[in-house]
Amino acid sequence: LLNQLSKEFDFKVKLFPVSQIHNKPISSTYIRNLIKSGDLEHAQKLLSRRVSVLGTVIKGISLGRKLGFPTANINPHHEVLPPSGIYIVEIIMESGKLKGTCYIGNRPTLKIHKAQTIEVYIFDFNKNIYGKYLEIYFIKKIRDDKKFPSLDSLKNQIKKDISKAGKYFSRH
């Protein structure tokens, strides 16, 4: 079509070869599939930045707060999401760059068969941010999502996840 229109409207068309990696064309579809499959490192290289999710903070069921780990529940604005699990993340908000952990999953311990949720625990942060925009940058996956036998065992695992993320940030 461009070649045809170039003759009609007197402009030139120059074709460039499609960039490839591992004999596959680099495209937004390819990068989205890398993110969905959990290959965030490869996606990051192709994007020249960390994989991120932009969203609005919404009201959740406040379980994190009840367990002692308040989280910001995120309604993503578009986004292809990484696989379920716990991630070390950086969070960008109007107040600046913050550190934390992110949970993506359907809360199997709660036996609530809901759609996938995104929750962010922000280190040393206790402000009302409902309705605010934030962007979550994924650094490293800590572990897969899993069902725990009790809320107490879930709480203990959350402590371990936060500790692991804290140790990561103290080294980097």
mmCIF file of C-alpha atoms in Angstrom:
data_model
loop_
_atom_site.group_PDB
_atom_site.id
_atom_site.type_symbol
_atom_site.label_atom_id
_atom_site.label_comp_id
_atom_site.label_asym_id
_atom_site.label_seq_id
_atom_site.Cartn_x
_atom_site.Cartn_y
_atom_site.Cartn_z
ATOM 1 C CA LEU A 1 0.000 0.000 0.000
ATOM 2 C CA LEU A 2 2.805 2.414 0.857
ATOM 3 C CA ASN A 3 4.535 1.680 -2.452
ATOM 4 C CA GLN A 4 1.283 2.358 -4.310
ATOM 5 C CA LEU A 5 0.619 5.572 -2.389
ATOM 6 C CA SER A 6 4.209 6.743 -2.833
ATOM 7 C CA LYS A 7 3.700 6.895 -6.590
ATOM 8 C CA GLU A 8 0.396 8.696 -6.253
ATOM 9 C CA PHE A 9 1.621 11.260 -3.713
ATOM 10 C CA ASP A 10 5.273 11.448 -4.779
ATOM 11 C CA PHE A 11 7.172 10.234 -1.744
ATOM 12 C CA LYS A 12 9.806 7.553 -1.316
ATOM 13 C CA VAL A 13 9.485 4.324 0.613
ATOM 14 C CA LYS A 14 12.533 2.703 2.133
ATOM 15 C CA LEU A 15 12.224 -0.739 3.652
ATOM 16 C CA PHE A 16 14.296 -1.820 6.603
ATOM 17 C CA PRO A 17 14.842 -5.422 7.614
ATOM 18 C CA VAL A 18 12.948 -6.542 10.684
ATOM 19 C CA SER A 19 15.241 -6.831 13.685
ATOM 20 C CA GLN A 20 15.421 -10.383 14.933
ATOM 21 C CA ILE A 21 16.721 -12.262 17.908
ATOM 22 C CA HIS A 22 16.999 -16.046 17.917
ATOM 23 C CA ASN A 23 15.443 -16.016 14.430
ATOM 24 C CA LYS A 24 12.266 -14.357 15.740
ATOM 25 C CA PRO A 25 11.161 -10.847 14.804
ATOM 26 C CA ILE A 26 11.353 -8.386 17.680
ATOM 27 C CA SER A 27 7.872 -6.984 18.083
ATOM 28 C CA SER A 28 5.510 -5.823 20.791
ATOM 29 C CA THR A 29 3.795 -9.223 20.593
ATOM 30 C CA TYR A 30 7.107 -10.991 21.134
ATOM 31 C CA ILE A 31 7.934 -8.796 24.136
ATOM 32 C CA ARG A 32 4.434 -9.245 25.637
ATOM 33 C CA ASN A 33 4.850 -13.016 25.325
ATOM 34 C CA LEU A 34 8.223 -12.821 27.103
ATOM 35 C CA ILE A 35 6.583 -10.929 29.972
ATOM 36 C CA LYS A 36 3.643 -13.360 30.194
ATOM 37 C CA SER A 37 6.050 -16.300 30.274
ATOM 38 C CA GLY A 38 8.115 -14.701 33.047
ATOM 39 C CA ASP A 39 11.235 -13.967 31.014
ATOM 40 C CA LEU A 40 11.485 -10.434 32.407
ATOM 41 C CA GLU A 41 15.254 -10.255 31.974
ATOM 42 C CA HIS A 42 15.012 -10.835 28.228
ATOM 43 C CA ALA A 43 12.047 -8.445 27.903
ATOM 44 C CA GLN A 44 14.014 -5.818 29.845
ATOM 45 C CA LYS A 45 16.932 -6.077 27.413
ATOM 46 C CA LEU A 46 14.641 -5.590 24.416
ATOM 47 C CA LEU A 47 12.765 -2.700 26.056
ATOM 48 C CA SER A 48 15.981 -1.072 27.339
ATOM 49 C CA ARG A 49 14.203 -0.619 30.670
ATOM 50 C CA ARG A 50 12.631 -2.731 33.410
ATOM 51 C CA VAL A 51 9.232 -4.286 32.800
ATOM 52 C CA SER A 52 6.583 -2.203 34.559
ATOM 53 C CA VAL A 53 2.875 -1.946 35.270
ATOM 54 C CA LEU A 54 1.081 1.381 35.575
ATOM 55 C CA GLY A 55 -2.115 1.521 37.586
ATOM 56 C CA THR A 56 -4.417 3.258 40.021
ATOM 57 C CA VAL A 57 -4.544 2.395 43.725
ATOM 58 C CA ILE A 58 -7.969 0.988 44.615
ATOM 59 C CA LYS A 59 -9.664 -0.283 47.761
ATOM 60 C CA GLY A 60 -9.039 -3.953 48.527
ATOM 61 C CA ILE A 61 -10.239 -6.306 51.253
ATOM 62 C CA SER A 62 -7.635 -4.955 53.735
ATOM 63 C CA LEU A 63 -6.240 -8.403 54.555
ATOM 64 C CA GLY A 64 -2.652 -7.165 54.241
ATOM 65 C CA ARG A 65 -3.366 -4.466 56.808
ATOM 66 C CA LYS A 66 -4.949 -7.035 59.142
ATOM 67 C CA LEU A 67 -1.858 -9.244 58.803
ATOM 68 C CA GLY A 68 0.439 -6.290 59.550
ATOM 69 C CA PHE A 69 1.530 -5.662 55.962
ATOM 70 C CA PRO A 70 -0.680 -3.003 54.354
ATOM 71 C CA THR A 71 -0.683 -3.189 50.583
ATOM 72 C CA ALA A 72 -1.796 -0.936 47.775
ATOM 73 C CA ASN A 73 -4.172 -2.810 45.485
ATOM 74 C CA ILE A 74 -3.604 -1.856 41.869
ATOM 75 C CA ASN A 75 -6.046 -1.566 39.005
ATOM 76 C CA PRO A 76 -3.722 -1.789 35.963
ATOM 77 C CA HIS A 77 -4.370 0.673 33.150
ATOM 78 C CA HIS A 78 -3.657 -1.778 30.349
ATOM 79 C CA GLU A 79 -0.813 -4.055 30.779
ATOM 80 C CA VAL A 80 0.332 -7.510 30.217
ATOM 81 C CA LEU A 81 1.276 -8.914 33.603
ATOM 82 C CA PRO A 82 4.146 -11.136 34.623
ATOM 83 C CA PRO A 83 3.158 -14.572 35.949
ATOM 84 C CA SER A 84 1.715 -14.992 39.425
ATOM 85 C CA GLY A 85 4.216 -14.686 42.223
ATOM 86 C CA ILE A 86 6.071 -12.380 44.581
ATOM 87 C CA TYR A 87 8.493 -9.837 43.120
ATOM 88 C CA ILE A 88 11.060 -7.340 44.364
ATOM 89 C CA VAL A 89 9.978 -3.998 42.906
ATOM 90 C CA GLU A 90 10.591 -0.298 42.732
ATOM 91 C CA ILE A 91 7.528 1.909 42.794
ATOM 92 C CA ILE A 92 7.314 5.334 41.203
ATOM 93 C CA MET A 93 4.687 7.709 42.610
ATOM 94 C CA GLU A 94 4.352 11.448 42.812
ATOM 95 C CA SER A 95 6.278 11.237 46.093
ATOM 96 C CA GLY A 96 9.254 9.675 44.304
ATOM 97 C CA LYS A 97 10.900 6.283 43.969
ATOM 98 C CA LEU A 98 10.063 3.731 46.659
ATOM 99 C CA LYS A 99 11.020 0.118 47.315
ATOM 100 C CA GLY A 100 8.854 -2.858 48.054
ATOM 101 C CA THR A 101 7.378 -6.170 47.048
ATOM 102 C CA CYS A 102 4.571 -6.969 44.657
ATOM 103 C CA TYR A 103 2.115 -9.857 44.714
ATOM 104 C CA ILE A 104 0.381 -10.997 41.548
ATOM 105 C CA GLY A 105 -2.106 -13.828 41.909
ATOM 106 C CA ASN A 106 -5.594 -14.969 42.808
ATOM 107 C CA ARG A 107 -5.085 -15.428 46.567
ATOM 108 C CA PRO A 108 -5.330 -19.236 46.776
ATOM 109 C CA THR A 109 -4.981 -19.270 50.577
ATOM 110 C CA LEU A 110 -8.174 -17.208 50.929
ATOM 111 C CA LYS A 111 -10.214 -19.575 48.769
ATOM 112 C CA ILE A 112 -11.603 -16.554 46.951
ATOM 113 C CA HIS A 113 -11.827 -17.500 43.309
ATOM 114 C CA LYS A 114 -11.389 -13.980 42.073
ATOM 115 C CA ALA A 115 -9.599 -12.612 39.122
ATOM 116 C CA GLN A 116 -5.908 -12.001 39.439
ATOM 117 C CA THR A 117 -4.956 -9.191 41.804
ATOM 118 C CA ILE A 118 -1.913 -6.956 42.015
ATOM 119 C CA GLU A 119 -0.839 -5.742 45.450
ATOM 120 C CA VAL A 120 2.219 -3.735 46.419
ATOM 121 C CA TYR A 121 3.786 -3.576 49.862
ATOM 122 C CA ILE A 122 5.844 -0.375 50.084
ATOM 123 C CA PHE A 123 8.694 -0.291 52.617
ATOM 124 C CA ASP A 124 8.416 2.328 55.370
ATOM 125 C CA PHE A 125 5.242 3.835 53.919
ATOM 126 C CA ASN A 126 1.911 4.535 55.558
ATOM 127 C CA LYS A 127 -0.121 7.088 53.609
ATOM 128 C CA ASN A 128 -3.571 7.061 52.072
ATOM 129 C CA ILE A 129 -2.932 6.800 48.345
ATOM 130 C CA TYR A 130 -6.338 5.636 47.067
ATOM 131 C CA GLY A 131 -6.920 6.983 43.586
ATOM 132 C CA LYS A 132 -3.239 7.767 43.019
ATOM 133 C CA TYR A 133 -1.286 6.521 40.029
ATOM 134 C CA LEU A 134 1.815 4.458 40.505
ATOM 135 C CA GLU A 135 4.151 2.480 38.319
ATOM 136 C CA ILE A 136 5.646 -0.793 39.492
ATOM 137 C CA TYR A 137 9.051 -1.763 38.080
ATOM 138 C CA PHE A 138 9.826 -5.467 38.413
ATOM 139 C CA ILE A 139 13.367 -6.221 39.545
ATOM 140 C CA LYS A 140 13.408 -9.896 40.494
ATOM 141 C CA LYS A 141 10.975 -12.698 41.229
ATOM 142 C CA ILE A 142 11.226 -14.033 44.773
ATOM 143 C CA ARG A 143 8.924 -17.019 44.448
ATOM 144 C CA ASP A 144 5.806 -18.435 42.822
ATOM 145 C CA ASP A 145 2.352 -17.953 44.295
ATOM 146 C CA LYS A 146 1.141 -20.803 46.464
ATOM 147 C CA LYS A 147 -1.624 -21.838 48.814
ATOM 148 C CA PHE A 148 -0.764 -21.826 52.522
ATOM 149 C CA PRO A 149 -2.483 -24.007 55.145
ATOM 150 C CA SER A 150 -3.376 -20.996 57.322
ATOM 151 C CA LEU A 151 -3.249 -17.217 57.515
ATOM 152 C CA ASP A 152 -0.484 -17.538 60.130
ATOM 153 C CA SER A 153 1.713 -19.485 57.717
ATOM 154 C CA LEU A 154 0.940 -16.922 55.005
ATOM 155 C CA LYS A 155 1.922 -14.123 57.407
ATOM 156 C CA ASN A 156 5.228 -15.877 58.201
ATOM 157 C CA GLN A 157 5.990 -16.248 54.494
ATOM 158 C CA ILE A 158 5.196 -12.584 53.845
ATOM 159 C CA LYS A 159 7.737 -11.670 56.557
ATOM 160 C CA LYS A 160 10.346 -13.837 54.797
ATOM 161 C CA ASP A 161 9.531 -12.317 51.391
ATOM 162 C CA ILE A 162 9.854 -8.769 52.728
ATOM 163 C CA SER A 163 13.106 -9.662 54.483
ATOM 164 C CA LYS A 164 14.510 -11.144 51.274
ATOM 165 C CA ALA A 165 13.582 -8.001 49.344
ATOM 166 C CA GLY A 166 15.117 -5.810 52.047
ATOM 167 C CA LYS A 167 18.371 -7.765 51.864
ATOM 168 C CA TYR A 168 18.367 -7.381 48.076
ATOM 169 C CA PHE A 169 18.008 -3.601 48.339
ATOM 170 C CA SER A 170 20.717 -3.355 51.001
ATOM 171 C CA ARG A 171 23.142 -5.085 48.589
ATOM 172 C CA HIS A 172 22.133 -3.160 45.464
#
